[in-house]
Short mmCIF file of C-alpha atoms and ligand atoms in Angstrom, two decimals:
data_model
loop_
_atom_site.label_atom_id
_atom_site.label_comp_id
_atom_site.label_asym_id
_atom_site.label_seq_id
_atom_site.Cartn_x
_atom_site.Cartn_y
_atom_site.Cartn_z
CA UNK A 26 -1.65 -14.30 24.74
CA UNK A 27 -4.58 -15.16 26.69
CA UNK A 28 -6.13 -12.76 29.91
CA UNK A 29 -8.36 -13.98 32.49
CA UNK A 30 -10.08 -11.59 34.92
CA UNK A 31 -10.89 -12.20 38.95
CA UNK A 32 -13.44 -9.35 40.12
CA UNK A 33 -16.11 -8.56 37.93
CA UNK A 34 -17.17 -5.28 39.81
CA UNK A 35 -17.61 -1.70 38.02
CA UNK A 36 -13.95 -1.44 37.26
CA UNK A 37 -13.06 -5.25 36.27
CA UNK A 38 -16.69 -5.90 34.60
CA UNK A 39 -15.17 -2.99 32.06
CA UNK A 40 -11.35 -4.26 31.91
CA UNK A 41 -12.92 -8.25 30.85
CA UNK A 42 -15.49 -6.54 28.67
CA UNK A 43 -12.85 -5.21 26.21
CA UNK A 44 -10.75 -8.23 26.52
CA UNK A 45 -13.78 -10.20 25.18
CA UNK A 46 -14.29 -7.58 22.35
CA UNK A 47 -10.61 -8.57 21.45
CA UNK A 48 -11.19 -12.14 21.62
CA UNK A 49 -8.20 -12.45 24.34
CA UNK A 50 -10.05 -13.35 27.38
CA UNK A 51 -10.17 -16.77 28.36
CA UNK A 52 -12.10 -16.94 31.78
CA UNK A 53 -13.62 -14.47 34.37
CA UNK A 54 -14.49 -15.43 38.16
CA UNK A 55 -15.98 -12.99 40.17
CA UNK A 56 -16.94 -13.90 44.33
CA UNK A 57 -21.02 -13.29 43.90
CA UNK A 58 -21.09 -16.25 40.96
CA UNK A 59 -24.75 -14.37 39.51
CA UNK A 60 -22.64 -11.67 38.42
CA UNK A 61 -20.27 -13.73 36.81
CA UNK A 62 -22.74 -15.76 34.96
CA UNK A 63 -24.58 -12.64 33.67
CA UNK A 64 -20.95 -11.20 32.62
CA UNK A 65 -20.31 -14.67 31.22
CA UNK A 66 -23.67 -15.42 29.32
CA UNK A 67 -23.37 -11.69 27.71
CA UNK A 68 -19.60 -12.18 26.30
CA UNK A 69 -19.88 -15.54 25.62
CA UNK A 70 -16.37 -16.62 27.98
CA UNK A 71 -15.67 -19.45 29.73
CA UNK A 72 -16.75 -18.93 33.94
CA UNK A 73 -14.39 -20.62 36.31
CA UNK A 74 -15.57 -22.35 39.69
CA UNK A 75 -12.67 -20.72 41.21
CA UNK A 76 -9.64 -18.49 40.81
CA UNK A 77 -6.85 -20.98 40.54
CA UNK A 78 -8.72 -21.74 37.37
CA UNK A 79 -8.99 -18.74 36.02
CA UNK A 80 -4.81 -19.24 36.76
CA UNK A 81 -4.88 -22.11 34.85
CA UNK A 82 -6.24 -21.25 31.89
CA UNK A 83 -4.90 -17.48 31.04
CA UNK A 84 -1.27 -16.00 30.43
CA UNK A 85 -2.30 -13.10 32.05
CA UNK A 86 -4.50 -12.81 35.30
CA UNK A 87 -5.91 -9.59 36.13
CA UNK A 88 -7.25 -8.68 39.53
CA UNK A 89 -9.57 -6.22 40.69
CA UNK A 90 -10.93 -6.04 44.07
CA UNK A 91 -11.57 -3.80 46.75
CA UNK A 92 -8.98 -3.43 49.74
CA UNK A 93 -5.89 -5.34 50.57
CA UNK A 94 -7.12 -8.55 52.75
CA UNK A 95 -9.12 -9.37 49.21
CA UNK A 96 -6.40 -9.29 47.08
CA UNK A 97 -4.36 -11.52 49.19
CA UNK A 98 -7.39 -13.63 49.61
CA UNK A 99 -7.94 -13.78 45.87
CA UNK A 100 -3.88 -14.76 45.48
CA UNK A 101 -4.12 -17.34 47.89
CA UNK A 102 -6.80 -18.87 45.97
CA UNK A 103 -5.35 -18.54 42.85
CA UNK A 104 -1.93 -20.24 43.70
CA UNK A 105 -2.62 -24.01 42.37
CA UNK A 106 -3.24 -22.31 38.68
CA UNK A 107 -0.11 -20.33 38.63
CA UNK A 108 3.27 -21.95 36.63
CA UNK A 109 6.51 -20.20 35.52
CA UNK A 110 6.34 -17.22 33.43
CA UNK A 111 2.74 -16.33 34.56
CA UNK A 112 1.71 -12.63 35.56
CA UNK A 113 -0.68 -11.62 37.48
CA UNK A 114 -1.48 -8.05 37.41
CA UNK A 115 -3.50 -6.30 40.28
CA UNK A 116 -5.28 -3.24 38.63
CA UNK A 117 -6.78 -2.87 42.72
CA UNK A 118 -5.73 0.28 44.68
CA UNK A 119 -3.89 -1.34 48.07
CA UNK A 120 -0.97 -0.37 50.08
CA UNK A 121 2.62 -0.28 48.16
CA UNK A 122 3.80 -2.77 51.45
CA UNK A 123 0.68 -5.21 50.22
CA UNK A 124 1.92 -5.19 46.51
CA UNK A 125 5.38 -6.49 47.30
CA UNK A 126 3.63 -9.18 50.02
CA UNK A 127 1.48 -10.34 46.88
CA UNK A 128 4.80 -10.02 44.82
CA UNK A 129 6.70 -12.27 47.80
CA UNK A 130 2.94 -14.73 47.79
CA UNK A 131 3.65 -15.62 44.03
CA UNK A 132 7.14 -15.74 43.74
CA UNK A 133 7.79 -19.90 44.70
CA UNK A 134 5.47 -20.86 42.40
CA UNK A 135 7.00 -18.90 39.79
CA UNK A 136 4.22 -16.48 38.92
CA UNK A 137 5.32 -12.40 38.33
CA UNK A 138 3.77 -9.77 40.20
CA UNK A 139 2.66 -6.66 38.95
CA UNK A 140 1.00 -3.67 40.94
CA UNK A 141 -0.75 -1.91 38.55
CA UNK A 142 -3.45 0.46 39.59
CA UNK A 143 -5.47 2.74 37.37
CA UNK A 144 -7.33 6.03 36.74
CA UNK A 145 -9.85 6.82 35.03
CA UNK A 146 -12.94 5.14 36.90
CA UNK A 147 -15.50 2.96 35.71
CA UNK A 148 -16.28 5.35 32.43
CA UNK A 149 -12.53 4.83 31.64
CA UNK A 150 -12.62 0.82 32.56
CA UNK A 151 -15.33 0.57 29.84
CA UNK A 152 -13.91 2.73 27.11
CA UNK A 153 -10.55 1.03 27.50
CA UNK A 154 -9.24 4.53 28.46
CA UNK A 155 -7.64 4.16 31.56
CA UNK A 156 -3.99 5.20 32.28
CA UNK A 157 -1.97 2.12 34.13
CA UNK A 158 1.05 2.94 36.64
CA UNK A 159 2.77 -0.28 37.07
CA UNK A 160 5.15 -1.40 39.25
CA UNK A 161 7.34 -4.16 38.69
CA UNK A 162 10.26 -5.36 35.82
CA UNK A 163 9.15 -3.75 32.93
CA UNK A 164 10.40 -5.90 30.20
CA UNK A 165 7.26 -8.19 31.85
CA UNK A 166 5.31 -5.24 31.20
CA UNK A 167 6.30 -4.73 27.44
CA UNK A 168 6.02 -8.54 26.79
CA UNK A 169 2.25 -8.01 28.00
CA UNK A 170 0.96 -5.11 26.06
CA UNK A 171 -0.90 -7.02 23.54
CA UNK A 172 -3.65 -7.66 26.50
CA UNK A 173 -3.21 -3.97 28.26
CA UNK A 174 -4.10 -2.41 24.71
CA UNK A 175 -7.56 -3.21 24.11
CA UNK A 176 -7.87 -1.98 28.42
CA UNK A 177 -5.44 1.04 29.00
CA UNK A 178 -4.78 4.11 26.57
CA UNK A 179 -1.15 4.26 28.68
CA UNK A 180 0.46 1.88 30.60
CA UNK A 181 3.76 2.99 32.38
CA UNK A 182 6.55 1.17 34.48
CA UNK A 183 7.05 3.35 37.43
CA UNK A 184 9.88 1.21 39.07
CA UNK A 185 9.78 -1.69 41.55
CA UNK A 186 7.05 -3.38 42.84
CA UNK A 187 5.09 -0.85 44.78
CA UNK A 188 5.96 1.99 42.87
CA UNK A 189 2.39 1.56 40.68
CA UNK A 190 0.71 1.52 44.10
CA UNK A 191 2.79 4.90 45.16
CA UNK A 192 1.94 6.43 42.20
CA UNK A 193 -1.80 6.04 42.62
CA UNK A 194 -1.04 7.57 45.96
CA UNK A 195 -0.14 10.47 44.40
CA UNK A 196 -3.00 10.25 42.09
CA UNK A 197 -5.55 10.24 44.52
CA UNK A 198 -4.01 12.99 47.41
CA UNK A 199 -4.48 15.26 43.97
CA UNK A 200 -7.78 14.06 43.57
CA UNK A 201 -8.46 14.94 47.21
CA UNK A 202 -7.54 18.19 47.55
CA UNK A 203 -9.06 19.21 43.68
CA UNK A 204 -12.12 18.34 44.98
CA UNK A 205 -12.03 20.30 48.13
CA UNK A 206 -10.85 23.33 45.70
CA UNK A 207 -13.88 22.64 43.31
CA UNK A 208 -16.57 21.86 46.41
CA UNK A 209 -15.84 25.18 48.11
CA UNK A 210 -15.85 27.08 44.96
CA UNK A 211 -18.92 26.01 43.17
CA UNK A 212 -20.60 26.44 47.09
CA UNK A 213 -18.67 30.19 47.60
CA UNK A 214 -20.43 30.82 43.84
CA UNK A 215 -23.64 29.23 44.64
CA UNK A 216 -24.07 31.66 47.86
CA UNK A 217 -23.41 34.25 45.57
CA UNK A 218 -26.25 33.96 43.48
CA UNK A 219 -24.09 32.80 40.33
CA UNK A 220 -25.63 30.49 37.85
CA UNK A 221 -22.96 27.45 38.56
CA UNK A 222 -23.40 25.80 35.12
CA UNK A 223 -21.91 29.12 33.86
CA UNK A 224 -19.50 29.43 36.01
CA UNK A 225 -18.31 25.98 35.06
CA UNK A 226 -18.01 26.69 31.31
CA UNK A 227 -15.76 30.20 32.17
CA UNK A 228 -13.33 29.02 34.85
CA UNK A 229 -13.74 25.39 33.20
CA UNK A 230 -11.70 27.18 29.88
CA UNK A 231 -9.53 29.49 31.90
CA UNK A 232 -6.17 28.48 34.22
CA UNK A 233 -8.45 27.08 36.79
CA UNK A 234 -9.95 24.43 34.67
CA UNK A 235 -9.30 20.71 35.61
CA UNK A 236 -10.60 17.04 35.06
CA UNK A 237 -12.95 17.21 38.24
CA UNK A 238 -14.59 20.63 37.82
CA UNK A 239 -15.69 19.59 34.33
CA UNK A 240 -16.57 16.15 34.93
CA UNK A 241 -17.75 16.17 38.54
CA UNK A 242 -19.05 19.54 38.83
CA UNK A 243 -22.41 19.56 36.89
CA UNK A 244 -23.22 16.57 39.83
CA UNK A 245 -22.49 19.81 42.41
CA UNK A 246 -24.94 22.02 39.82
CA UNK A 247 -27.84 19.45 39.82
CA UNK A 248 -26.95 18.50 43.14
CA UNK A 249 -27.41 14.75 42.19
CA UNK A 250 -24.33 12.41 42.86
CA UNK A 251 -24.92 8.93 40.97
CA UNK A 252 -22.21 6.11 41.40
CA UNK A 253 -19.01 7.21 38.89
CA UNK A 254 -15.98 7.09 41.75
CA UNK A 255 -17.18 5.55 44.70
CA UNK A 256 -16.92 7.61 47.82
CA UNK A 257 -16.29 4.79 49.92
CA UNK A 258 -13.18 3.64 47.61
CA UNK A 259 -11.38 6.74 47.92
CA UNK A 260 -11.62 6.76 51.47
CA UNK A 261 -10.14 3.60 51.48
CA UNK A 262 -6.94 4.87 49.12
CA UNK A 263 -6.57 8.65 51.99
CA UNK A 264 -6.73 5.24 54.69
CA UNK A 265 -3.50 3.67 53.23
CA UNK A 266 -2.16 7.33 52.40
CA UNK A 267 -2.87 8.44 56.30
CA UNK A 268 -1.17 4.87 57.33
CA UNK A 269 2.10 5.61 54.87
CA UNK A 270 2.43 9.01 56.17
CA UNK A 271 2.00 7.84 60.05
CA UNK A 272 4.44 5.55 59.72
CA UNK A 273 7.09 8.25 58.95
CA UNK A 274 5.42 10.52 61.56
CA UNK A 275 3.47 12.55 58.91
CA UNK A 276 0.12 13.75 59.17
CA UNK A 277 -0.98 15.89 56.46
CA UNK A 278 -4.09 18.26 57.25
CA UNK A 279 -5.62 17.79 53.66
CA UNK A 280 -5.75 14.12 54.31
CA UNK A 281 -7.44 14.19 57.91
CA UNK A 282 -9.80 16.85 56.47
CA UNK A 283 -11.23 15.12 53.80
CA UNK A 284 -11.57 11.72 55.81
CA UNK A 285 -13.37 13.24 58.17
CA UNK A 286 -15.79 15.31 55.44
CA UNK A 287 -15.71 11.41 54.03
CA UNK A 288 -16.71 9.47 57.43
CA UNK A 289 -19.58 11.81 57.65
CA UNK A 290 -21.14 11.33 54.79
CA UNK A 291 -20.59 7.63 54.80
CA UNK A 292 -22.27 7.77 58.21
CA UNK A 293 -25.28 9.68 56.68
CA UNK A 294 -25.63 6.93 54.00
CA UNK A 295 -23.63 8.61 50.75
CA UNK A 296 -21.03 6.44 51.08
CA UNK A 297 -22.01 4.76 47.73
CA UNK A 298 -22.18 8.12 45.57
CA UNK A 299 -19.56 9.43 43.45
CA UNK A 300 -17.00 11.94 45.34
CA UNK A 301 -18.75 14.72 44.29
CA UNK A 302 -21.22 14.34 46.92
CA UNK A 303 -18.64 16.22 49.37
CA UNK A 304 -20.25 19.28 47.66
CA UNK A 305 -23.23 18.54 50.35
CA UNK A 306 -21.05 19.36 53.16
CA UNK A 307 -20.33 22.43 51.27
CA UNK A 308 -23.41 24.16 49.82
CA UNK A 309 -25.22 26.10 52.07
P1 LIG B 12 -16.57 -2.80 43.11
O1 LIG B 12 -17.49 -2.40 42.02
O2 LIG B 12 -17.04 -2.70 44.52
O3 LIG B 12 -16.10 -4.30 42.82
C1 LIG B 12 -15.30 -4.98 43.74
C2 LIG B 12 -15.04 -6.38 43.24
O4 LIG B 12 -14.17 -7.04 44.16
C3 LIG B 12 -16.31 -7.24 43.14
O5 LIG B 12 -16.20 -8.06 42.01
C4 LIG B 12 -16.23 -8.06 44.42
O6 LIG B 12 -16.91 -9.27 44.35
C5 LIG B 12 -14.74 -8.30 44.51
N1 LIG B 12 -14.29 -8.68 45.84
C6 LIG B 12 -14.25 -7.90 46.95
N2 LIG B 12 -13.74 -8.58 47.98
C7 LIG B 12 -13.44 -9.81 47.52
C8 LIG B 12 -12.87 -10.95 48.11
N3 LIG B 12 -12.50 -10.96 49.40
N4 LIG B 12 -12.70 -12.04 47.34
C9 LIG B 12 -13.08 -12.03 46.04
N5 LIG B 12 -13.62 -10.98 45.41
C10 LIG B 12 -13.79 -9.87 46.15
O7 LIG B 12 -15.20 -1.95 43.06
P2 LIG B 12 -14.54 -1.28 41.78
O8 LIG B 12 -14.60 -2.23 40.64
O9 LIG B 12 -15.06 0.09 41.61
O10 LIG B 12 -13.03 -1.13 42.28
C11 LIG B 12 -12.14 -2.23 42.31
C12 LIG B 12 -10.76 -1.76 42.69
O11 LIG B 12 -10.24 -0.83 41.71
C13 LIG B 12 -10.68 -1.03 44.01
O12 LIG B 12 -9.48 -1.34 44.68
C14 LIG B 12 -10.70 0.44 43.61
O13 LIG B 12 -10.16 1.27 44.61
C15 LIG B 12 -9.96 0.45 42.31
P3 LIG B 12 -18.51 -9.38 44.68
O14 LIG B 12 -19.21 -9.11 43.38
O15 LIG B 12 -18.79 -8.32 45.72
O16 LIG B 12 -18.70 -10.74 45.20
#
């Protein structure tokens, strides 16, 4: 079973990077072609002129792109490659409604749909480490583990198309109001003269310990917030959360919080930093 890869960015660069290891990956294209040669000339894979190539000559076609207009850009392009009994998998975060369009795009030329966001971030695209919630029939899932091993330590079927994409939803409201939780904490302990690093290691082994606080927080401690989950992306995944919920006349305060916290630090130039940069809105 062969893979090909469309979007060579921090998260797809690390998804075609342990396909390669594995010898399954048969082509990459990514939009910006230097990136795609450099990707190319290091692993040693074939690079496509365009996506309906990349189509052509994999099993398997894995997207990962920003936001929802790319994705159906990127299908769109893709189309002439597709045949029967072809999947495509779209490892992007977009709107559940945008999964089952890209599901509807594919369907009359035969190719199968699969939403199938992940978490885990670039670290976990790299290491192969990332947990998959896919949405979609899952006997195509099970007939394509052999390429989502060498990517994914998990990969579940969470329903229909669009459940993946829901899912992820989920994932990322959590993430959302964590990180308020661990912001105003480490800032309340920091204004009390605590040594944070400290106070990461005792609440970080006690009932309050999570994921963020022990990989985000030391950011919060050194007060330096290098690129590891792009602010600007998870705005984008509150956006289609805040869109879902309006459209069933739901507005949920954690949500318009943290996208305005977000909007201001994009507007003061952090958009680009990992998430733990809401700790400067924080720290006094
Ligand atoms: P990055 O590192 O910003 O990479 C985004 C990739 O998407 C990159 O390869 C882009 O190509 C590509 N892209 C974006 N728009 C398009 C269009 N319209 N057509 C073709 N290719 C496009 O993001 P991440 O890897 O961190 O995240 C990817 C997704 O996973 C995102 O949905 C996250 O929320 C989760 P470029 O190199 O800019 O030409």
């Amino acid at each position: 079973m062969k893979a090909g890869v469309i979007g060579l960015g921090a998260m797809g660069s690390g998804i075609a990077g342990n396909l390669a290891r594995t010898g399954q990956l048969a082509a990459v294209w990514n939009r910006t072609r230097e990136k795609a040669e450099a990707f190319a000339g290091e692993h040693g894979v074939a690079l496509a002129d365009e996506p309906a190539t990349v189509a052509a000559a994999a099993d398997v076609i894995f997207i990962s792109v920003d936001a929802d207009a790319d994705l159906l850009e990127v299908l769109d392009g893709l189309a002439d490659g597709l045949e029967p009994g072809k999947v495509v998998v779209d490892t992007s975060t977009v709107a559940p409604d945008t999964a089952r369009q890209a599901a509807e795009s594919i369907a009359p030329r035969g190719g199968v749909f699969l939403d199938a966001p992940v978490s885990g971030g670039p670290e976990g695209a790299r290491q192969g480490t990332m947990v998959m919630m896919v949405g979609g029939d899952s006997a195509v899932l099970e007939r394509i583990r052999p390429v989502l091993d060498p990517i994914c330590s998990a990969a579940h079927a969470m329903g229909p198309v669009g459940a993946g994409q829901a899912t992820k939803a989920v994932n990322q409201i959590m993430v959302a109001g964590i990180m308020q939780g661990v912001a105003a904490a480490l800032a309340y302990g920091k204004g009390q003269g605590l040594d944070l690093q400290q106070v990461i290691e005792v609440v970080g082994s006690g009932a309050a310990s999570n994921w963020q606080l022990l990989q985000r927080g030391p950011n919060m401690v050194e007060d330096h917030f290098p690129p590891g989950f792009r602010l600007a992306l998870h705005r984008k995944d509150l956006g289609i959360v805040r869109d879902v919920l309006a459209a069933e006349g739901i507005e949920l305060e954690l949500i318009e919080r943290t996208l305005a916290d977000y909007d201001r630090l994009v507007e003061q130039g952090h958009g680009d930093e990992d998430i733990s940069a809401l700790y400067r809105l924080r720290k006094t």
